[in-house]
PDB file of C-alpha atoms and ligand atoms in Angstrom:
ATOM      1  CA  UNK A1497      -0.036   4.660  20.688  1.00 85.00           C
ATOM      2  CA  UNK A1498       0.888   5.777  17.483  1.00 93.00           C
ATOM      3  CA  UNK A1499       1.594   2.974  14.772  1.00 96.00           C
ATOM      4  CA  UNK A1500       1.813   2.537  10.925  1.00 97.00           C
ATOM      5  CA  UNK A1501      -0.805   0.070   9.449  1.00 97.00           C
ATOM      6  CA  UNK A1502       0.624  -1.789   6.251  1.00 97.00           C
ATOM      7  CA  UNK A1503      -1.906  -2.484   3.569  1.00 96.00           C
ATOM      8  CA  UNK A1504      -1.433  -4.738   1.081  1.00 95.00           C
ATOM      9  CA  UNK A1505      -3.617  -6.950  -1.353  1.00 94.00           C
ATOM     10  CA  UNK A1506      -3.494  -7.868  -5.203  1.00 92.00           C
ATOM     11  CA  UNK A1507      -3.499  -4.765  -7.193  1.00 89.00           C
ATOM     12  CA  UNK A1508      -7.678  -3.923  -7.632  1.00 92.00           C
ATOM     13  CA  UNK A1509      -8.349  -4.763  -4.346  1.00 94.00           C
ATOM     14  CA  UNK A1510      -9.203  -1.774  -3.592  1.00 96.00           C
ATOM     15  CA  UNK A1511      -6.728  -0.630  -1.853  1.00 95.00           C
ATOM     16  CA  UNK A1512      -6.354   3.089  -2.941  1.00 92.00           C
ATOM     17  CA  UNK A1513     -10.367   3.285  -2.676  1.00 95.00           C
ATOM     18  CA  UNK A1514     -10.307   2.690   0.826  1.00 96.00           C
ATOM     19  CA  UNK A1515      -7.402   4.561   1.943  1.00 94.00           C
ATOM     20  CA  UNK A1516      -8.753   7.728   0.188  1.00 93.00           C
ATOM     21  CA  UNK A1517     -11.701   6.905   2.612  1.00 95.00           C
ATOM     22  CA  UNK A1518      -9.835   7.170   5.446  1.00 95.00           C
ATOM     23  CA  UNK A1519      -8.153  10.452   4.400  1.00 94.00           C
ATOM     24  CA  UNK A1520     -11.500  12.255   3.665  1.00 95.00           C
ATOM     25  CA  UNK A1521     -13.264  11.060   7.332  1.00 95.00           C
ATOM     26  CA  UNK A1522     -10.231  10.303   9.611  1.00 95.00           C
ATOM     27  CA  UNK A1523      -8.379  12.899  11.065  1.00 95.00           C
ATOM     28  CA  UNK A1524      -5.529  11.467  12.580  1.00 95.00           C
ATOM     29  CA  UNK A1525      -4.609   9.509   9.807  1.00 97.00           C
ATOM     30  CA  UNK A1526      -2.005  10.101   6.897  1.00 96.00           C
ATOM     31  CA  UNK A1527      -0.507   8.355   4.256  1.00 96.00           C
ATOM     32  CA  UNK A1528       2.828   7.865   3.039  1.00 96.00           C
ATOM     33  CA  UNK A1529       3.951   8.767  -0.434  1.00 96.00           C
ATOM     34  CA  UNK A1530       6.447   6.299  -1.901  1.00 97.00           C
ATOM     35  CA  UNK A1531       8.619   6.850  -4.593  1.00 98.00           C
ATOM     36  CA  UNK A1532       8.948   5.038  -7.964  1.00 98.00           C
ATOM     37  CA  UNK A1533      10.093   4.764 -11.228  1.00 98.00           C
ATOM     38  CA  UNK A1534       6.912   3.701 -13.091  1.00 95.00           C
ATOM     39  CA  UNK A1535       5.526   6.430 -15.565  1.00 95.00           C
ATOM     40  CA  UNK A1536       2.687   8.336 -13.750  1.00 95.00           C
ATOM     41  CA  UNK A1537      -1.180   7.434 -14.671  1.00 89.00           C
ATOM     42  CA  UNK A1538      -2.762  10.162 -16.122  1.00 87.00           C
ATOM     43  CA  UNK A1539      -4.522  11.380 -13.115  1.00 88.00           C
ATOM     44  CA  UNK A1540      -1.538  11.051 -10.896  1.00 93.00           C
ATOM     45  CA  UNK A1541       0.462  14.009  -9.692  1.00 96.00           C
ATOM     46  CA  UNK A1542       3.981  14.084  -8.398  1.00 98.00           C
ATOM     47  CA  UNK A1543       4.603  14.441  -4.921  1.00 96.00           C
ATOM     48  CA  UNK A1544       0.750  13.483  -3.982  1.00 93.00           C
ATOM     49  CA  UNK A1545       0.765  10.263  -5.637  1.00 92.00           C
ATOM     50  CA  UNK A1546       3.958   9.517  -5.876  1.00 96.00           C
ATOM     51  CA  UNK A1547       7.514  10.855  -6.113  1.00 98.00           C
ATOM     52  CA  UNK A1548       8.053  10.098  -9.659  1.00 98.00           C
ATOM     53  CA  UNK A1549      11.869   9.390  -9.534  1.00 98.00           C
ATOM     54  CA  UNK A1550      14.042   8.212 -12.469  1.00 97.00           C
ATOM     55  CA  UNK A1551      15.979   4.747 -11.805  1.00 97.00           C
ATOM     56  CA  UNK A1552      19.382   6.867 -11.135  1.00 97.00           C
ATOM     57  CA  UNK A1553      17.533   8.753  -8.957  1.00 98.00           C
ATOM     58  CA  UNK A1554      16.492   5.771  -7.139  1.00 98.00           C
ATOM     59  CA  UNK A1555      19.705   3.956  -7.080  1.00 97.00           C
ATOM     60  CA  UNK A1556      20.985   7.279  -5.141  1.00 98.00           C
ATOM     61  CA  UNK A1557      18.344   6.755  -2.602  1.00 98.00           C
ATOM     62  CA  UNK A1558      19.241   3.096  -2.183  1.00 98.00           C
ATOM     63  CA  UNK A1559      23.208   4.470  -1.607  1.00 98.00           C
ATOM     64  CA  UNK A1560      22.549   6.935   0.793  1.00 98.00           C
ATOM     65  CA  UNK A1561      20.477   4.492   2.800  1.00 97.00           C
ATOM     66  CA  UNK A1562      16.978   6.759   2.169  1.00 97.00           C
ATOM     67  CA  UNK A1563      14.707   3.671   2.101  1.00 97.00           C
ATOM     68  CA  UNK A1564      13.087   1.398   5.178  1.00 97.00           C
ATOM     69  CA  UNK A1565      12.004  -0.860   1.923  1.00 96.00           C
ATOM     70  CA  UNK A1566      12.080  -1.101  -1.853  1.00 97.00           C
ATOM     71  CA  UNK A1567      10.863  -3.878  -4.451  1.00 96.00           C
ATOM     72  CA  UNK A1568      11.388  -4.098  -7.974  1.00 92.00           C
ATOM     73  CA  UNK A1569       7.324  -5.071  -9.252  1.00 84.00           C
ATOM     74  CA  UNK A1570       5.797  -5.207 -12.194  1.00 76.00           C
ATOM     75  CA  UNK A1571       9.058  -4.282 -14.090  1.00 84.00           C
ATOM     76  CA  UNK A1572       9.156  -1.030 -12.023  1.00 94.00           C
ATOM     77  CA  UNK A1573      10.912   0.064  -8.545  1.00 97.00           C
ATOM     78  CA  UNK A1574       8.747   1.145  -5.483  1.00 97.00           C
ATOM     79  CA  UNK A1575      10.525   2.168  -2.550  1.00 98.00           C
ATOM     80  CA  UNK A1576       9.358   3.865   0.684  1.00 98.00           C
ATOM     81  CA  UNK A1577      12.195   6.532   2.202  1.00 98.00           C
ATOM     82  CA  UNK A1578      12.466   6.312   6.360  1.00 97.00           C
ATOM     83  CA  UNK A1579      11.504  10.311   6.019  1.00 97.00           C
ATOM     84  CA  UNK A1580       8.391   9.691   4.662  1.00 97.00           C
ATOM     85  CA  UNK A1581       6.942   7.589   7.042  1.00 98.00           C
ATOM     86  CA  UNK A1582       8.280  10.327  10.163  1.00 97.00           C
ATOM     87  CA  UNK A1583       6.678  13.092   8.828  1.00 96.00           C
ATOM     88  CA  UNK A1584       3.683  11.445   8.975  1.00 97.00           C
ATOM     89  CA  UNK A1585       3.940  10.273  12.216  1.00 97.00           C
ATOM     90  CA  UNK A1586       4.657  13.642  13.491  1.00 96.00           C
ATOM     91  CA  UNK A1587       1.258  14.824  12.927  1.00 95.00           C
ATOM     92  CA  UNK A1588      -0.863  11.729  13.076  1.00 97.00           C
ATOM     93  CA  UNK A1589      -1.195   8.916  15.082  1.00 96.00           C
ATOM     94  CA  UNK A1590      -1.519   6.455  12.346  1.00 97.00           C
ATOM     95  CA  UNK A1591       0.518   6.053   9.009  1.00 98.00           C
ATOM     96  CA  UNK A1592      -0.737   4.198   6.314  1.00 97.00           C
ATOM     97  CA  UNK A1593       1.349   2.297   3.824  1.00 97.00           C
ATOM     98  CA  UNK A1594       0.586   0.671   0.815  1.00 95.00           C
ATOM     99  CA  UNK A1595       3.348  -1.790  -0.173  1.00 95.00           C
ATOM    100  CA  UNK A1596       3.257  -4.995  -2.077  1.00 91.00           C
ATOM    101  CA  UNK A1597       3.283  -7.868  -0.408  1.00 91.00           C
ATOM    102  CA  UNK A1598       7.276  -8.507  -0.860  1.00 92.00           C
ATOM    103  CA  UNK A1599       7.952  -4.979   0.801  1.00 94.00           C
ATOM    104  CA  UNK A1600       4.953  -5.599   3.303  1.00 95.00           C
ATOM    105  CA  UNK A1601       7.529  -8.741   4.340  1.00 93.00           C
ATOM    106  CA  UNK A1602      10.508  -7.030   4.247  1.00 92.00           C
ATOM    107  CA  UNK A1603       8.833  -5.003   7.222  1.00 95.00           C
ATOM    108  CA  UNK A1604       6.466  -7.209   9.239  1.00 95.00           C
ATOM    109  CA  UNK A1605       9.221 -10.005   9.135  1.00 93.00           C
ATOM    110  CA  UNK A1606      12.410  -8.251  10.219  1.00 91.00           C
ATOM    111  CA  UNK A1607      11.005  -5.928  12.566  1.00 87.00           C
ATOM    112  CA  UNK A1608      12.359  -2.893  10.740  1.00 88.00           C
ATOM    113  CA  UNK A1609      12.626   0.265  12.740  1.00 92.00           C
ATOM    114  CA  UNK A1610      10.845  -0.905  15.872  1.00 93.00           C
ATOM    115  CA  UNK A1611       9.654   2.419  16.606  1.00 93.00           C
ATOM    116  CA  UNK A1612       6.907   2.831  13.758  1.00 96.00           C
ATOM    117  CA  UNK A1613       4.888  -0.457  15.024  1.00 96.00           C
ATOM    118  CA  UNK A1614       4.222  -1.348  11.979  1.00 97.00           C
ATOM    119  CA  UNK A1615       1.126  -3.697  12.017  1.00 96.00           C
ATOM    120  CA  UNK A1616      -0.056  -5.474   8.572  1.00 97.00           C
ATOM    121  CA  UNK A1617      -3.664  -5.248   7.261  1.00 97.00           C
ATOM    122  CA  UNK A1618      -4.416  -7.419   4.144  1.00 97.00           C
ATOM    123  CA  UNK A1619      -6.653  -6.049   1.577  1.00 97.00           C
ATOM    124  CA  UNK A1620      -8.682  -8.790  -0.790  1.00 96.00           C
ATOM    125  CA  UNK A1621     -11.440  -9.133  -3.281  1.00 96.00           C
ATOM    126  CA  UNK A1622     -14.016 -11.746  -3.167  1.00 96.00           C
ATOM    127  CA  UNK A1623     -12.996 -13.528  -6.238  1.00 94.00           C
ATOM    128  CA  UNK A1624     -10.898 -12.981  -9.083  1.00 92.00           C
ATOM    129  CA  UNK A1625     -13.824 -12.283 -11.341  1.00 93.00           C
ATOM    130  CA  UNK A1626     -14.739  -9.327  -9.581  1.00 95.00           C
ATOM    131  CA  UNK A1627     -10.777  -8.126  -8.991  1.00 94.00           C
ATOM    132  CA  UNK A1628     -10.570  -8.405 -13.100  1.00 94.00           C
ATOM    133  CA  UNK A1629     -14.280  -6.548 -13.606  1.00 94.00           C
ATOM    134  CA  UNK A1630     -12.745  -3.991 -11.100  1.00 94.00           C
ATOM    135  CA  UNK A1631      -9.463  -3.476 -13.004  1.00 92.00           C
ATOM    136  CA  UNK A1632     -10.939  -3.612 -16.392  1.00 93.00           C
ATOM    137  CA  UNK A1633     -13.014  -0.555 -14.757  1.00 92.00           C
ATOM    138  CA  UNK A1634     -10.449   1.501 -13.757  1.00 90.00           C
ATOM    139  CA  UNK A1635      -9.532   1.487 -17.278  1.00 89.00           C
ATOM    140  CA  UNK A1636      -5.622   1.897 -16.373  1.00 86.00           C
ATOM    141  CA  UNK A1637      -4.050  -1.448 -17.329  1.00 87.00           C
ATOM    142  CA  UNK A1638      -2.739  -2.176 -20.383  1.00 89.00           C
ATOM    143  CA  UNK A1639      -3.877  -5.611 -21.868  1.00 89.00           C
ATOM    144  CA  UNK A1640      -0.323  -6.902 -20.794  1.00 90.00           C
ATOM    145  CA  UNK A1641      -0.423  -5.137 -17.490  1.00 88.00           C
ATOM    146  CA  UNK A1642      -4.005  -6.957 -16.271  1.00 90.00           C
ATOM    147  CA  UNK A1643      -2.740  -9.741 -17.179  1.00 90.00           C
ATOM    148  CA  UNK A1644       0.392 -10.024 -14.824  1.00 88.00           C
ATOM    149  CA  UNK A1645      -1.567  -7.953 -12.477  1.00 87.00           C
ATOM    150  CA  UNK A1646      -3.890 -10.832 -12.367  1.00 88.00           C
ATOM    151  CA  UNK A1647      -1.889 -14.086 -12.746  1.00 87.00           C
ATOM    152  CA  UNK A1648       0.409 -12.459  -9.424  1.00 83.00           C
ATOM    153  CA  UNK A1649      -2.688 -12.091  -7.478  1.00 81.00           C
ATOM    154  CA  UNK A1650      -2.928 -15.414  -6.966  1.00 75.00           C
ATOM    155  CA  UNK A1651       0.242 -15.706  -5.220  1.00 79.00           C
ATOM    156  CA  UNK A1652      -0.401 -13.672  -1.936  1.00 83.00           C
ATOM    157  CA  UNK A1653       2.209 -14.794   0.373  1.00 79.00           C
ATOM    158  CA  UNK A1654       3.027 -14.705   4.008  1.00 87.00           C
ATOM    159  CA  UNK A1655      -0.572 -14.245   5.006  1.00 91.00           C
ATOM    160  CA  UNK A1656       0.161 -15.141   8.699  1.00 91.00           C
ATOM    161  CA  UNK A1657       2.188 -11.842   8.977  1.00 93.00           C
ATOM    162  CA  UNK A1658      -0.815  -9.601   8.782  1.00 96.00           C
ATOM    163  CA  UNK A1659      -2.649  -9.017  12.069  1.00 96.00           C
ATOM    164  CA  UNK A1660      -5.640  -7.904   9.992  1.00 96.00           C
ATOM    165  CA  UNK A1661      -7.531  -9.259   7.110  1.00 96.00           C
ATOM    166  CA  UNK A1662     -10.634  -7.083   5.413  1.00 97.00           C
ATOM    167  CA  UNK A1663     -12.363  -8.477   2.466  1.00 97.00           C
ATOM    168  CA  UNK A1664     -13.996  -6.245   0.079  1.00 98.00           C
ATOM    169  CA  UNK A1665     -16.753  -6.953  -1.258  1.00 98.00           C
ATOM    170  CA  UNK A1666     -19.659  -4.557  -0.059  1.00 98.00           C
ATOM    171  CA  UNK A1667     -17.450  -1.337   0.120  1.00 98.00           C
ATOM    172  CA  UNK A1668     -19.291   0.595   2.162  1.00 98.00           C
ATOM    173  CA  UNK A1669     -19.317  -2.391   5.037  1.00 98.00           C
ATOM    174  CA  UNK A1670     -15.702  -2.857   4.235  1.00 98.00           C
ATOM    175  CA  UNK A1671     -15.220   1.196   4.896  1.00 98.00           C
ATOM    176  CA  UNK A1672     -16.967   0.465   8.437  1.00 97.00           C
ATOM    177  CA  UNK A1673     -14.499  -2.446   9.049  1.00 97.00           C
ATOM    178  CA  UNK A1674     -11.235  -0.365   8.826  1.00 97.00           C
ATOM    179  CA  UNK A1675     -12.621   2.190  10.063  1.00 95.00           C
ATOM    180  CA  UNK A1676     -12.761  -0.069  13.293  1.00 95.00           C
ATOM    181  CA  UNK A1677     -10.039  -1.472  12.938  1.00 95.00           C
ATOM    182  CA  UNK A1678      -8.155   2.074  12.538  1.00 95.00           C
ATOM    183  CA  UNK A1679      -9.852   2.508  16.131  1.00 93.00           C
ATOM    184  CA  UNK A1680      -8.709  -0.648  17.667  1.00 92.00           C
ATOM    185  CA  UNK A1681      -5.229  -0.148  16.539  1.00 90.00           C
ATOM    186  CA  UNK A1682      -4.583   3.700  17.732  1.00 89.00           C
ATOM    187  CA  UNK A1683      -6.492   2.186  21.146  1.00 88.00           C
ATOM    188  CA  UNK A1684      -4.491  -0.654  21.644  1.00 78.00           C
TER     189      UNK A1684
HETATM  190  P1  LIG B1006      -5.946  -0.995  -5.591  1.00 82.61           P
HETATM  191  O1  LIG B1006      -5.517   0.316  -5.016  1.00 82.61           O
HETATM  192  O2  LIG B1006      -5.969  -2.083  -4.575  1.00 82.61           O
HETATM  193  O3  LIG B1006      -5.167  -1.389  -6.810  1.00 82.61           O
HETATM  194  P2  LIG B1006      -8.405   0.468  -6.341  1.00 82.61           P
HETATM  195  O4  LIG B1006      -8.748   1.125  -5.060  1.00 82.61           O
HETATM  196  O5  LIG B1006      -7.787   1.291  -7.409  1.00 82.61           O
HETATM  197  O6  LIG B1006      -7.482  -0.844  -6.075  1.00 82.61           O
HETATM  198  O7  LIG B1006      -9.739  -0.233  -6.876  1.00 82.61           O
HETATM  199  C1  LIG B1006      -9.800  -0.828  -8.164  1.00 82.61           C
HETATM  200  C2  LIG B1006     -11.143  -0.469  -8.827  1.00 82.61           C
HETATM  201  O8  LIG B1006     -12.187  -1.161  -8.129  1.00 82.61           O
HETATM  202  C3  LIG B1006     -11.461   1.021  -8.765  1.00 82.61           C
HETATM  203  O9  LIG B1006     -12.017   1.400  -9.995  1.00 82.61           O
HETATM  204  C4  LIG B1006     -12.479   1.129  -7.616  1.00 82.61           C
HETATM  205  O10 LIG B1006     -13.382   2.186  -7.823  1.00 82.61           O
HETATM  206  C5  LIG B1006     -13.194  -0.230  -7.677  1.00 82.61           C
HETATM  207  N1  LIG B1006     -13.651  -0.729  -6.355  1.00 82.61           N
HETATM  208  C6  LIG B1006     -13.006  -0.643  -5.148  1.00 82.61           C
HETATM  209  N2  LIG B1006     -13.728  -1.262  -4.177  1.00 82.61           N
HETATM  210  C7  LIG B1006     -14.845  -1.758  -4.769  1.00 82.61           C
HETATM  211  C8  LIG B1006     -15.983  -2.508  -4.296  1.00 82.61           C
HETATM  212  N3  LIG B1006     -16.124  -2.886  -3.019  1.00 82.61           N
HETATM  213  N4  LIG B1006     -16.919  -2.857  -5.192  1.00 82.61           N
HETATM  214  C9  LIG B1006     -16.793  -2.508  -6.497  1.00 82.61           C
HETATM  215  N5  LIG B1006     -15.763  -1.795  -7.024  1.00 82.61           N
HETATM  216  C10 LIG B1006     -14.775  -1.426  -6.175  1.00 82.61           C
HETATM  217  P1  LIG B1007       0.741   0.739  -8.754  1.00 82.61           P
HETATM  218  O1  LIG B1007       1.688   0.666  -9.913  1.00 82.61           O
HETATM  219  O2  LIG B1007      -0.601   0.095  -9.060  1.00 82.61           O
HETATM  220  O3  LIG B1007       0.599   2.137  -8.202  1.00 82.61           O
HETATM  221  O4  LIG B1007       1.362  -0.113  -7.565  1.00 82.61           O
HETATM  222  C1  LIG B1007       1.806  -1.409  -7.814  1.00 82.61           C
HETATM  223  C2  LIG B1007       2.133  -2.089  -6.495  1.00 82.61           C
HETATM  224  O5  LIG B1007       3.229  -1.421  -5.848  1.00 82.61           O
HETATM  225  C3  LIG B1007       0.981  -2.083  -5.495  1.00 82.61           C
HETATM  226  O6  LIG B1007       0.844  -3.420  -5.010  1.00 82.61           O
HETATM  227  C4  LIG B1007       1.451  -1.165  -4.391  1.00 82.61           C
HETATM  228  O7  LIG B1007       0.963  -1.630  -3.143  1.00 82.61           O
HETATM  229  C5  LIG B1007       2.948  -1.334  -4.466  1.00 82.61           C
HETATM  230  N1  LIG B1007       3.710  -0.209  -3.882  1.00 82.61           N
HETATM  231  C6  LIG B1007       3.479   1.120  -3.993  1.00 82.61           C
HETATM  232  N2  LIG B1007       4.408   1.829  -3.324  1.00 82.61           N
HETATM  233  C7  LIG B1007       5.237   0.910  -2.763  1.00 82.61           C
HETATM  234  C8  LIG B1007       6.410   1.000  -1.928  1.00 82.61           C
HETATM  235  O8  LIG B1007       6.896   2.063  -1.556  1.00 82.61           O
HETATM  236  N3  LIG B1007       7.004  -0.172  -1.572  1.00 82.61           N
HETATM  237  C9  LIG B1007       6.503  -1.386  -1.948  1.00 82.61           C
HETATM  238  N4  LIG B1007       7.129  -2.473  -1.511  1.00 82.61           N
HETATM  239  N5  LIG B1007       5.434  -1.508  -2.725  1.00 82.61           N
HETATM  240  C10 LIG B1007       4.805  -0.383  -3.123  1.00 82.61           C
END
């Protein structure tokens, strides 16, 4: 059956990491590219990373009823448009999103569009130390960015909503976990 697998997790979870994974050795899997108003990194590129929208652009989307879910986090809007997660589908039998965990609610909570069958996974470190030693070594956040990064992932919420949790500690064994449970899901 084909379904969309919501990952979510404090930011340095490795979330990205493992999805990039699953891009390079699974074939019927795609991911979703949201859009947002945050400033790319510098090795992002629009349209692969993101859709790198202005905030008028974005309130457009919102009016014309584009988006199955948008947050505002970390000062910036994130938003992920109906289209986006269709195309996918068409070609694979699972889509992968990667939403914070207030849009990962909005979802898993309301039943949005039925038809996806959207299941949550829940992507988390082994401790804090190691989530700050892993986003100190992507060498992306600003010294005010880690910070808020850090104190709001303590606050993962609504963990009951997530049919699967992976913790990632040993990457490669955490590869071999979704990699299972990417089988169990397009199975079931
Ligand atoms: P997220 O997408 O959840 O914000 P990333 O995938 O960007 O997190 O990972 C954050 C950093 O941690 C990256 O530099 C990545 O290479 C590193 N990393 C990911 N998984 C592990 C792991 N199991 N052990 C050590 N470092 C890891
Ligand atoms: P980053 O700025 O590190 O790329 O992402 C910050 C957070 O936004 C991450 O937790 C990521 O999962 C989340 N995010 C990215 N795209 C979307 C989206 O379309 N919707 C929601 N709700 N969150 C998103």
């Amino acid at each position: 059956m084909k379904r969309c697998l919501i990952f979510s997790g404090p930011s340095g979870a490795g979330k990205s990491t493992l999805m990039n994974h699953v891009l390079e050795t699974t074939q019927y899997v795609g991911v979703t590219v949201s859009c947002t108003t945050r400033a790319p990194r510098k090795s992002e590129v629009d349209g692969v990373n993101y859709h790198f929208v202005s905030n008028e652009k974005f309130d457009d989307l919102i009016r014309r009823g584009e988006f199955i879910e948008y947050v505002e986090c970390y000062s910036n809007r994130y938003g992920t448009l109906k289209s986006a997660v269709s195309d996918i589908l068409k070609d694979n039998d699972i889509c992968i999103l990667d939403l914070d965990f207030a849009g990962a609610y909005q979802i898993l909570a309301h039943n949005i569009v039925p038809e996806f069958n959207f299941e949550g996974v829940l992507i988390l470190p082994p401790s804090m130390r190691s989530l700050r030693a892993r986003l100190l070594g992507r060498g992306t956040e600003t010294e005010e960015s880690l910070k808020t990064r850090l104190h709001e992932s303590f606050d993962i919420k609504n963990i009951a909503a997530y049919k699967y949790i992976i913790i990632n500690n040993d990457l490669e064994k955490a590869k071999s976990e979704l990699s299972w449970t990417l089988e169990k899901s397009r199975n079931l």
